[in-house]
Amino acid sequence: MKTESRYLRSQFVQAFALCSLVLLPNAGAWADEGMWTFDNPPTKQLRQRYNFTPTEEWLDHVRLSSVRFNDGGSGSFVSPHGLALTNHHVALGQLQKISTPQKDYVKDGFYARTQAEEVKCPDLELNVLISMENVTARVLGVLKPGMSDKETNDARKAEIAKIEKESLDKTGLRSDVISLYQGGEYWLYRYKKYTDVRMVFAPEQQIAFYGGDPDNFTYPRYDLDMAMFRVYENDKPADTSNYLRWDPQGASDGDLVFVSGNPGSTERLSTMVQLEDQRDCFYPLLLKMYRRRLGVLKQYAALGPEQAREATRQIFGIENSLKAFTGEYEGLQDKNLMAKRQKEETEFRARVDSNPEWKAAYGSAWDEIAKAEKLYMTRLKDTRFRSVRASSMAANAPTIVQYVAEVQKPDGQRLDGFHDSELESLRFRLLSPAPVYPKMEEALLVDSLQEGLEELGPNDVFIQTVLNGRSPREVATEVTAHTKLGDAAFRKSLLEGGPAAVAASTDPLVVLAVKIDPIMREVRKWYEDNVQSVETSAGEKIGKARFTVYGKTTYPDATFTLRLSYGTVKGYPMNGTKAPSHTTFYGLYDRAYSFDMKPPFQLPQRYVESKNKFDLSTPLDFVNTCDIIGGNSGSPVINRAGELVGLIFDGNIESLVGNYIYSEESNRAVAVHTAGMTEALRKVYDAGPLADELEGR
Amino acid sequence: MKTESRYLRSQFVQAFALCSLVLLPNAGAWADEGMWTFDNPPTKQLRQRYNFTPTEEWLDHVRLSSVRFNDGGSGSFVSPHGLALTNHHVALGQLQKISTPQKDYVKDGFYARTQAEEVKCPDLELNVLISMENVTARVLGVLKPGMSDKETNDARKAEIAKIEKESLDKTGLRSDVISLYQGGEYWLYRYKKYTDVRMVFAPEQQIAFYGGDPDNFTYPRYDLDMAMFRVYENDKPADTSNYLRWDPQGASDGDLVFVSGNPGSTERLSTMVQLEDQRDCFYPLLLKMYRRRLGVLKQYAALGPEQAREATRQIFGIENSLKAFTGEYEGLQDKNLMAKRQKEETEFRARVDSNPEWKAAYGSAWDEIAKAEKLYMTRLKDTRFRSVRASSMAANAPTIVQYVAEVQKPDGQRLDGFHDSELESLRFRLLSPAPVYPKMEEALLVDSLQEGLEELGPNDVFIQTVLNGRSPREVATEVTAHTKLGDAAFRKSLLEGGPAAVAASTDPLVVLAVKIDPIMREVRKWYEDNVQSVETSAGEKIGKARFTVYGKTTYPDATFTLRLSYGTVKGYPMNGTKAPSHTTFYGLYDRAYSFDMKPPFQLPQRYVESKNKFDLSTPLDFVNTCDIIGGNSGSPVINRAGELVGLIFDGNIESLVGNYIYSEESNRAVAVHTAGMTEALRKVYDAGPLADELEGR
């Protein structure tokens, strides 16, 4: 099951944060709030506020045209021939992986004029949500009175694994059981997978991410944050008859629009104790870790142009996360926001306690979570630092060690992440042929071991096991110098060779991973038995209580599964004046010349040369009130007719507290405008045929 | 003497607020803070921070090139032939006065291609500060121990009037004694006056005030807020050999720049009690009054295009004031700001009290002010509403009635405003031939009488005298229908006819003014004797204490006299990203198209037609850290070489608390760039000869 646990939050968050995005709630009687599941769309709000009723056909069309990018973003099909649109920053990882020191597609952009020129991505998996089935009764049916939290957790997990396995065997589709409403509901989501995904178009990063870190998460904005892939089946462009027609006029001020995508995670239904721990423990720690990681990467990038190229994506990702976390952290420090959340919780609990039956069934949940959280905080550092981190090459080692052990067990007894239904995607990722940059991996590993030493102390069992009296630099240098884990074929030999191959391996990273495996398992088991199991059970109570008290009037927290948001194309009060609902290419040139073409505000040469060749008054970016968050990057913006009018790529600065609360007043989703995309494709990139395919010509 | 009293604050503030501008202090060891008098320039800070030492010649050159616009702004000479540059919004009043229903120079702009086409302004007086003389010893010398506050006040005023009169008789120059450092110093400022001032150039208000009220007091900004006049003597362009050479490159990022102008008023040295009264009493009342006035004017403007034209300047002024007051009011509500001010005051008082001699001399001042303030608040409404307001035509009546009476008295015994040295300027204003719009005057008078009735109640002596049982509408309609005060010749006949002419007049407004004269005098005298005199004496103590404790290390509060500010051309953190140090014409077009050309973001037709005819990357506006406030509008921005590099026209939204505190971090003065001005003159306005004159070609 893919319920996000905060144990894994750090890595998840980074993945989502790559796709910026965040938005916030609040407002009274139904603002444009909510990330709604497709089984429960906000029909009442849409009818009352917008006089719009989505039909079943409309919903199916939107859902089947929507694509999840499994490395942390969203997208949509935009032609019947497998063409998929997403953000440049979602495509960034693949762009970097298909680049070489000689040909830097991140810097220069990429355009395949013919299908033959399309380049296959090494490890990109796309998912389309085919069906949804409510399996709450089945999951909860295995839980018996008198079970301990641990027994409950084990039974729940086993049943979920069983459902997923049965579905996979029956349908051949990727099958995930997800938990919604903190366990109030469990659903089986089935996905069609695409793993032959080829790069079609990407502009220069400098225009996709124009304004760089300073402009990130802000608006007005002037970014052409787009990229296109094509999905193939049997070496031919896939037939994607469910796709979004291109509205060349694009979104206009005041239009009702929808966003269909995969918001990563939110904390809107978390308890106050959980929020307070986020504020007082998680964010300070995360921010410290990310700042440290950023320093290492910047130091590495400063060594030369090739090093800078290698570190591009990670630097982008970490700066992006740091800016997002800072905004979220400030949100948690905002006394008004916290008071609002406290008021909601107090009222909810009072309602629960007012009915003896409800009180008996659900009333204890908040205190149970509080207790588990308190326990959790005592070993927070263990859960963070007793692991091989930062270097993705090195981090693969413990995963491989666990893989070969876990797959020996019955599915229901395995660690999450190793169930049968998950293995294909996991292998796809572990066996990626993408290039590895050993010197960067080494630098990251040196620092993460040093960080572990500082945080856990020299007497920690993990540290002693890893270092064994040597320095972090000695250990990291040695293992990265001699490991073959950078080679996909070696990784494959381990996976296929199973426990015997792993046990026999003398690869220093594998040897290290075997040594630390029991320590990592201990922490994980402790967390699952003492924190996760308690909080899941208590969360289920709160989820049920919410349905009981308020009915199913709300939407679940984000879970990186498909959601529908709705809203209006609308400016907002900003900086003492008004932000317009859209920007134009004129603004791009203004910002460039205003900063005297200094980075990160310089223009790619192509734009300097093209400035008199196209209509600068064409809309470039726009904002709307749709409720989104990290993971929604690349989501299509859709009009009433189910056509594409824009491409989500960010939230504004006011949106960063969206992890906790939504406010319609000034929080906005930021999108690229369809008119801007085709104008640039035709006039700046000379990519008329691609624009024609988008416009159905 | 021209010390601003808060009794008159409402009207003064409106005049200054017309010229936006405000900035804030704080920061540690000498930020770019301060509005320095030319006798005490911040040489130490300039040397230490910028390695720049202004010479006497440099200071004289800047001072003698600077011009005060007596209706509330600043400016500078920009050619040796009397050409004076200021803001469009400073020129707005005169532009409206020379316009007619047939020819609207506010809307369409104005350009005199030849000197013969230059149009004389009806009532614009420009002043150039010729000399400054410290007369503190003489003013304070007449104050004898044992005098009451009232006796002190009378003696001080009499001596000031005497100094002014002597100087006027001796030099023929306008001679004002001003109080600095709350009475810590008194200075005799002598001005050369220009009253034959002719309009040379103004762009369309839509480009001068681009973005209207929403963009006012904000940045980034795209306003060509400029206008030019020429001063004449003996019907020929005046010889202005002190003028600022035009730097065609203009200001660049990081440059040291200076602003020389006339900041109107600040409250940086006021006591906490005074600030609290501002927060709790003045601003709520002012905001209420201004909102009401705005409603009346908007209602009048909605009657038709001619009515809208007539109300333009007043609507602009009131919206401008409302936005400024709102920011100032929020500043006073900012707990951090008030805590900082409180800390300063507490420390200052502790220092004073720590020395028995200082304590005896100055220690009681704060409590004296507190007591006077408390008394003041008991009659705040009387001071505000026992007067003829809103209609400037009607408001002239009491002034004329007082004029003829006051000038009979020895100079030293007259009300402030009627001293010999002030009469010429006052007559110039009272006898202005500018058009009067009777229906607008009527609407304003109706409402201000109604407002007085509501605020003072029907039993108030002023209300009973004015209304005498009739309704505000009846009274206002009748007096405006039959008065001849709209006619300058009639006003002149009254001034020249003296008390007899006034007494004999049957003009209903004059009759009314005569009736209410004793009531208005009573309030004024009560205020002067019980509040002003106490606060002036106490203020003198605080001013002396400040010199005693800290030395003359600071600058006095603004007094609408000439000051020098300094700072750096520099962007700032804004809205989650960075604001650039300058904007370009590209941004103007971006904003226009972003708002779909909807008001107030539409472009004048000339700009739509010119968009491909000039270099849109030319700098348009820029920001700097100079410390300015309302009254600085139109001030020159000057480089190290004493050349003109820009034209101040506003402060950003972060600057609105500048009334109370300066902060270098994010508060900025906003200016038009010289390159933008000449580019527009040459390419958009076909005003090459004027640009040539500016550039000295």
PDB file of N, CA and C in Angstrom, chain B residues 299-368:
ATOM      1  N   GLN B 299     -19.216  59.836  -6.668  1.00  0.00           N
ATOM      2  CA  GLN B 299     -20.609  60.012  -7.053  1.00  0.00           C
ATOM      3  C   GLN B 299     -20.735  61.180  -8.035  1.00  0.00           C
ATOM      4  N   TYR B 300     -20.021  62.244  -7.744  1.00  0.00           N
ATOM      5  CA  TYR B 300     -20.062  63.402  -8.634  1.00  0.00           C
ATOM      6  C   TYR B 300     -19.445  63.049  -9.990  1.00  0.00           C
ATOM      7  N   ALA B 301     -18.326  62.356  -9.971  1.00  0.00           N
ATOM      8  CA  ALA B 301     -17.639  62.015 -11.217  1.00  0.00           C
ATOM      9  C   ALA B 301     -18.494  61.106 -12.095  1.00  0.00           C
ATOM     10  N   ALA B 302     -19.368  60.326 -11.451  1.00  0.00           N
ATOM     11  CA  ALA B 302     -20.196  59.388 -12.209  1.00  0.00           C
ATOM     12  C   ALA B 302     -21.293  60.091 -12.995  1.00  0.00           C
ATOM     13  N   LEU B 303     -21.470  61.373 -12.740  1.00  0.00           N
ATOM     14  CA  LEU B 303     -22.550  62.096 -13.430  1.00  0.00           C
ATOM     15  C   LEU B 303     -22.272  62.283 -14.914  1.00  0.00           C
ATOM     16  N   GLY B 304     -21.022  62.292 -15.308  1.00  0.00           N
ATOM     17  CA  GLY B 304     -20.725  62.480 -16.733  1.00  0.00           C
ATOM     18  C   GLY B 304     -19.247  62.734 -16.941  1.00  0.00           C
ATOM     19  N   PRO B 305     -18.805  62.753 -18.194  1.00  0.00           N
ATOM     20  CA  PRO B 305     -17.372  62.907 -18.470  1.00  0.00           C
ATOM     21  C   PRO B 305     -16.803  64.245 -17.992  1.00  0.00           C
ATOM     22  N   GLU B 306     -17.574  65.328 -18.106  1.00  0.00           N
ATOM     23  CA  GLU B 306     -17.068  66.616 -17.647  1.00  0.00           C
ATOM     24  C   GLU B 306     -16.929  66.617 -16.132  1.00  0.00           C
ATOM     25  N   GLN B 307     -17.896  66.043 -15.451  1.00  0.00           N
ATOM     26  CA  GLN B 307     -17.806  65.949 -13.992  1.00  0.00           C
ATOM     27  C   GLN B 307     -16.606  65.073 -13.594  1.00  0.00           C
ATOM     28  N   ALA B 308     -16.410  64.005 -14.343  1.00  0.00           N
ATOM     29  CA  ALA B 308     -15.270  63.139 -14.045  1.00  0.00           C
ATOM     30  C   ALA B 308     -13.970  63.914 -14.212  1.00  0.00           C
ATOM     31  N   ARG B 309     -13.908  64.737 -15.283  1.00  0.00           N
ATOM     32  CA  ARG B 309     -12.709  65.542 -15.511  1.00  0.00           C
ATOM     33  C   ARG B 309     -12.474  66.497 -14.347  1.00  0.00           C
ATOM     34  N   GLU B 310     -13.539  67.152 -13.904  1.00  0.00           N
ATOM     35  CA  GLU B 310     -13.393  68.134 -12.825  1.00  0.00           C
ATOM     36  C   GLU B 310     -12.893  67.487 -11.526  1.00  0.00           C
ATOM     37  N   ALA B 311     -13.332  66.254 -11.291  1.00  0.00           N
ATOM     38  CA  ALA B 311     -13.006  65.616 -10.008  1.00  0.00           C
ATOM     39  C   ALA B 311     -11.680  64.852 -10.042  1.00  0.00           C
ATOM     40  N   THR B 312     -11.059  64.775 -11.214  1.00  0.00           N
ATOM     41  CA  THR B 312      -9.865  63.942 -11.381  1.00  0.00           C
ATOM     42  C   THR B 312      -8.809  64.156 -10.310  1.00  0.00           C
ATOM     43  N   ARG B 313      -8.394  65.425 -10.158  1.00  0.00           N
ATOM     44  CA  ARG B 313      -7.262  65.680  -9.284  1.00  0.00           C
ATOM     45  C   ARG B 313      -7.600  65.343  -7.833  1.00  0.00           C
ATOM     46  N   GLN B 314      -8.796  65.721  -7.409  1.00  0.00           N
ATOM     47  CA  GLN B 314      -9.167  65.456  -6.015  1.00  0.00           C
ATOM     48  C   GLN B 314      -9.304  63.967  -5.752  1.00  0.00           C
ATOM     49  N   ILE B 315      -9.862  63.234  -6.705  1.00  0.00           N
ATOM     50  CA  ILE B 315      -9.987  61.790  -6.511  1.00  0.00           C
ATOM     51  C   ILE B 315      -8.605  61.161  -6.416  1.00  0.00           C
ATOM     52  N   PHE B 316      -7.738  61.574  -7.310  1.00  0.00           N
ATOM     53  CA  PHE B 316      -6.364  61.071  -7.236  1.00  0.00           C
ATOM     54  C   PHE B 316      -5.774  61.355  -5.863  1.00  0.00           C
ATOM     55  N   GLY B 317      -5.922  62.610  -5.420  1.00  0.00           N
ATOM     56  CA  GLY B 317      -5.303  63.008  -4.158  1.00  0.00           C
ATOM     57  C   GLY B 317      -5.846  62.220  -2.983  1.00  0.00           C
ATOM     58  N   ILE B 318      -7.139  62.005  -2.978  1.00  0.00           N
ATOM     59  CA  ILE B 318      -7.727  61.329  -1.824  1.00  0.00           C
ATOM     60  C   ILE B 318      -7.412  59.851  -1.841  1.00  0.00           C
ATOM     61  N   GLU B 319      -7.464  59.226  -3.015  1.00  0.00           N
ATOM     62  CA  GLU B 319      -7.082  57.803  -3.079  1.00  0.00           C
ATOM     63  C   GLU B 319      -5.624  57.631  -2.653  1.00  0.00           C
ATOM     64  N   ASN B 320      -4.808  58.551  -3.113  1.00  0.00           N
ATOM     65  CA  ASN B 320      -3.396  58.524  -2.751  1.00  0.00           C
ATOM     66  C   ASN B 320      -3.216  58.631  -1.237  1.00  0.00           C
ATOM     67  N   SER B 321      -3.928  59.586  -0.641  1.00  0.00           N
ATOM     68  CA  SER B 321      -3.831  59.763   0.810  1.00  0.00           C
ATOM     69  C   SER B 321      -4.349  58.539   1.538  1.00  0.00           C
ATOM     70  N   LEU B 322      -5.453  58.006   1.071  1.00  0.00           N
ATOM     71  CA  LEU B 322      -6.037  56.845   1.752  1.00  0.00           C
ATOM     72  C   LEU B 322      -5.065  55.675   1.753  1.00  0.00           C
ATOM     73  N   LYS B 323      -4.412  55.460   0.624  1.00  0.00           N
ATOM     74  CA  LYS B 323      -3.479  54.337   0.570  1.00  0.00           C
ATOM     75  C   LYS B 323      -2.284  54.595   1.496  1.00  0.00           C
ATOM     76  N   ALA B 324      -1.809  55.858   1.483  1.00  0.00           N
ATOM     77  CA  ALA B 324      -0.686  56.207   2.364  1.00  0.00           C
ATOM     78  C   ALA B 324      -1.091  56.086   3.829  1.00  0.00           C
ATOM     79  N   PHE B 325      -2.243  56.654   4.183  1.00  0.00           N
ATOM     80  CA  PHE B 325      -2.679  56.612   5.582  1.00  0.00           C
ATOM     81  C   PHE B 325      -2.860  55.176   6.044  1.00  0.00           C
ATOM     82  N   THR B 326      -3.409  54.361   5.169  1.00  0.00           N
ATOM     83  CA  THR B 326      -3.635  52.965   5.541  1.00  0.00           C
ATOM     84  C   THR B 326      -2.313  52.295   5.888  1.00  0.00           C
ATOM     85  N   GLY B 327      -1.296  52.559   5.073  1.00  0.00           N
ATOM     86  CA  GLY B 327       0.022  51.990   5.362  1.00  0.00           C
ATOM     87  C   GLY B 327       0.616  52.549   6.636  1.00  0.00           C
ATOM     88  N   GLU B 328       0.457  53.857   6.839  1.00  0.00           N
ATOM     89  CA  GLU B 328       0.990  54.472   8.062  1.00  0.00           C
ATOM     90  C   GLU B 328       0.273  53.924   9.303  1.00  0.00           C
ATOM     91  N   TYR B 329      -1.044  53.826   9.167  1.00  0.00           N
ATOM     92  CA  TYR B 329      -1.865  53.321  10.270  1.00  0.00           C
ATOM     93  C   TYR B 329      -1.472  51.896  10.618  1.00  0.00           C
ATOM     94  N   GLU B 330      -1.245  51.089   9.579  1.00  0.00           N
ATOM     95  CA  GLU B 330      -0.812  49.717   9.829  1.00  0.00           C
ATOM     96  C   GLU B 330       0.555  49.703  10.515  1.00  0.00           C
ATOM     97  N   GLY B 331       1.400  50.665  10.148  1.00  0.00           N
ATOM     98  CA  GLY B 331       2.687  50.774  10.810  1.00  0.00           C
ATOM     99  C   GLY B 331       2.505  50.994  12.305  1.00  0.00           C
ATOM    100  N   LEU B 332       1.585  51.883  12.661  1.00  0.00           N
ATOM    101  CA  LEU B 332       1.356  52.158  14.079  1.00  0.00           C
ATOM    102  C   LEU B 332       0.731  50.968  14.791  1.00  0.00           C
ATOM    103  N   GLN B 333       0.069  50.125  14.031  1.00  0.00           N
ATOM    104  CA  GLN B 333      -0.544  48.942  14.639  1.00  0.00           C
ATOM    105  C   GLN B 333       0.451  47.784  14.715  1.00  0.00           C
ATOM    106  N   ASP B 334       1.613  47.996  14.134  1.00  0.00           N
ATOM    107  CA  ASP B 334       2.645  46.957  14.122  1.00  0.00           C
ATOM    108  C   ASP B 334       3.352  46.939  15.470  1.00  0.00           C
ATOM    109  N   LYS B 335       3.145  45.854  16.188  1.00  0.00           N
ATOM    110  CA  LYS B 335       3.660  45.786  17.556  1.00  0.00           C
ATOM    111  C   LYS B 335       5.186  45.889  17.595  1.00  0.00           C
ATOM    112  N   ASN B 336       5.852  45.319  16.595  1.00  0.00           N
ATOM    113  CA  ASN B 336       7.311  45.383  16.578  1.00  0.00           C
ATOM    114  C   ASN B 336       7.801  46.815  16.425  1.00  0.00           C
ATOM    115  N   LEU B 337       7.169  47.536  15.508  1.00  0.00           N
ATOM    116  CA  LEU B 337       7.565  48.924  15.281  1.00  0.00           C
ATOM    117  C   LEU B 337       7.353  49.745  16.555  1.00  0.00           C
ATOM    118  N   MET B 338       6.193  49.577  17.163  1.00  0.00           N
ATOM    119  CA  MET B 338       5.919  50.366  18.356  1.00  0.00           C
ATOM    120  C   MET B 338       6.859  49.975  19.506  1.00  0.00           C
ATOM    121  N   ALA B 339       7.182  48.696  19.575  1.00  0.00           N
ATOM    122  CA  ALA B 339       8.094  48.257  20.640  1.00  0.00           C
ATOM    123  C   ALA B 339       9.471  48.884  20.451  1.00  0.00           C
ATOM    124  N   LYS B 340       9.881  48.993  19.191  1.00  0.00           N
ATOM    125  CA  LYS B 340      11.180  49.596  18.884  1.00  0.00           C
ATOM    126  C   LYS B 340      11.194  51.068  19.289  1.00  0.00           C
ATOM    127  N   ARG B 341      10.112  51.752  18.921  1.00  0.00           N
ATOM    128  CA  ARG B 341      10.019  53.164  19.304  1.00  0.00           C
ATOM    129  C   ARG B 341       9.965  53.308  20.828  1.00  0.00           C
ATOM    130  N   GLN B 342       9.208  52.417  21.464  1.00  0.00           N
ATOM    131  CA  GLN B 342       9.103  52.480  22.923  1.00  0.00           C
ATOM    132  C   GLN B 342      10.468  52.283  23.568  1.00  0.00           C
ATOM    133  N   LYS B 343      11.222  51.353  23.015  1.00  0.00           N
ATOM    134  CA  LYS B 343      12.543  51.063  23.563  1.00  0.00           C
ATOM    135  C   LYS B 343      13.447  52.303  23.453  1.00  0.00           C
ATOM    136  N   GLU B 344      13.406  52.928  22.272  1.00  0.00           N
ATOM    137  CA  GLU B 344      14.206  54.138  22.075  1.00  0.00           C
ATOM    138  C   GLU B 344      13.832  55.209  23.105  1.00  0.00           C
ATOM    139  N   GLU B 345      12.504  55.420  23.277  1.00  0.00           N
ATOM    140  CA  GLU B 345      12.066  56.466  24.195  1.00  0.00           C
ATOM    141  C   GLU B 345      12.462  56.131  25.637  1.00  0.00           C
ATOM    142  N   THR B 346      12.270  54.877  26.003  1.00  0.00           N
ATOM    143  CA  THR B 346      12.610  54.471  27.368  1.00  0.00           C
ATOM    144  C   THR B 346      14.095  54.695  27.644  1.00  0.00           C
ATOM    145  N   GLU B 347      14.928  54.311  26.685  1.00  0.00           N
ATOM    146  CA  GLU B 347      16.359  54.488  26.868  1.00  0.00           C
ATOM    147  C   GLU B 347      16.737  55.974  26.945  1.00  0.00           C
ATOM    148  N   PHE B 348      16.123  56.768  26.062  1.00  0.00           N
ATOM    149  CA  PHE B 348      16.389  58.209  26.026  1.00  0.00           C
ATOM    150  C   PHE B 348      16.003  58.833  27.374  1.00  0.00           C
ATOM    151  N   ARG B 349      14.810  58.499  27.850  1.00  0.00           N
ATOM    152  CA  ARG B 349      14.357  59.076  29.115  1.00  0.00           C
ATOM    153  C   ARG B 349      15.241  58.627  30.275  1.00  0.00           C
ATOM    154  N   ALA B 350      15.649  57.371  30.226  1.00  0.00           N
ATOM    155  CA  ALA B 350      16.522  56.881  31.305  1.00  0.00           C
ATOM    156  C   ALA B 350      17.842  57.648  31.306  1.00  0.00           C
ATOM    157  N   ARG B 351      18.351  57.926  30.110  1.00  0.00           N
ATOM    158  CA  ARG B 351      19.585  58.701  30.022  1.00  0.00           C
ATOM    159  C   ARG B 351      19.388  60.099  30.602  1.00  0.00           C
ATOM    160  N   VAL B 352      18.270  60.719  30.245  1.00  0.00           N
ATOM    161  CA  VAL B 352      17.983  62.063  30.761  1.00  0.00           C
ATOM    162  C   VAL B 352      17.868  62.027  32.284  1.00  0.00           C
ATOM    163  N   ASP B 353      17.105  61.038  32.771  1.00  0.00           N
ATOM    164  CA  ASP B 353      16.858  60.989  34.208  1.00  0.00           C
ATOM    165  C   ASP B 353      18.105  60.613  35.017  1.00  0.00           C
ATOM    166  N   SER B 354      19.093  60.038  34.322  1.00  0.00           N
ATOM    167  CA  SER B 354      20.285  59.595  35.053  1.00  0.00           C
ATOM    168  C   SER B 354      21.172  60.758  35.470  1.00  0.00           C
ATOM    169  N   ASN B 355      20.937  61.926  34.888  1.00  0.00           N
ATOM    170  CA  ASN B 355      21.719  63.101  35.227  1.00  0.00           C
ATOM    171  C   ASN B 355      20.781  64.127  35.871  1.00  0.00           C
ATOM    172  N   PRO B 356      20.986  64.436  37.150  1.00  0.00           N
ATOM    173  CA  PRO B 356      20.031  65.304  37.877  1.00  0.00           C
ATOM    174  C   PRO B 356      19.777  66.633  37.156  1.00  0.00           C
ATOM    175  N   GLU B 357      20.826  67.184  36.571  1.00  0.00           N
ATOM    176  CA  GLU B 357      20.670  68.476  35.905  1.00  0.00           C
ATOM    177  C   GLU B 357      19.769  68.330  34.667  1.00  0.00           C
ATOM    178  N   TRP B 358      20.071  67.297  33.887  1.00  0.00           N
ATOM    179  CA  TRP B 358      19.234  67.039  32.703  1.00  0.00           C
ATOM    180  C   TRP B 358      17.792  66.748  33.110  1.00  0.00           C
ATOM    181  N   LYS B 359      17.661  65.939  34.149  1.00  0.00           N
ATOM    182  CA  LYS B 359      16.326  65.550  34.592  1.00  0.00           C
ATOM    183  C   LYS B 359      15.510  66.776  34.968  1.00  0.00           C
ATOM    184  N   ALA B 360      16.163  67.688  35.694  1.00  0.00           N
ATOM    185  CA  ALA B 360      15.451  68.909  36.107  1.00  0.00           C
ATOM    186  C   ALA B 360      15.063  69.758  34.903  1.00  0.00           C
ATOM    187  N   ALA B 361      15.951  69.819  33.926  1.00  0.00           N
ATOM    188  CA  ALA B 361      15.697  70.704  32.788  1.00  0.00           C
ATOM    189  C   ALA B 361      14.714  70.113  31.788  1.00  0.00           C
ATOM    190  N   TYR B 362      14.828  68.810  31.559  1.00  0.00           N
ATOM    191  CA  TYR B 362      14.076  68.206  30.450  1.00  0.00           C
ATOM    192  C   TYR B 362      13.134  67.075  30.847  1.00  0.00           C
ATOM    193  N   GLY B 363      13.351  66.512  32.031  1.00  0.00           N
ATOM    194  CA  GLY B 363      12.703  65.241  32.379  1.00  0.00           C
ATOM    195  C   GLY B 363      11.186  65.267  32.374  1.00  0.00           C
ATOM    196  N   SER B 364      10.616  66.454  32.567  1.00  0.00           N
ATOM    197  CA  SER B 364       9.151  66.517  32.662  1.00  0.00           C
ATOM    198  C   SER B 364       8.464  66.606  31.304  1.00  0.00           C
ATOM    199  N   ALA B 365       9.257  66.751  30.232  1.00  0.00           N
ATOM    200  CA  ALA B 365       8.667  67.092  28.934  1.00  0.00           C
ATOM    201  C   ALA B 365       7.662  66.047  28.443  1.00  0.00           C
ATOM    202  N   TRP B 366       8.015  64.779  28.592  1.00  0.00           N
ATOM    203  CA  TRP B 366       7.134  63.719  28.066  1.00  0.00           C
ATOM    204  C   TRP B 366       5.772  63.736  28.753  1.00  0.00           C
ATOM    205  N   ASP B 367       5.808  63.941  30.086  1.00  0.00           N
ATOM    206  CA  ASP B 367       4.535  63.961  30.802  1.00  0.00           C
ATOM    207  C   ASP B 367       3.725  65.202  30.452  1.00  0.00           C
ATOM    208  N   GLU B 368       4.420  66.292  30.182  1.00  0.00           N
ATOM    209  CA  GLU B 368       3.698  67.508  29.772  1.00  0.00           C
ATOM    210  C   GLU B 368       2.993  67.287  28.444  1.00  0.00           C
TER     211      GLU B 368
END
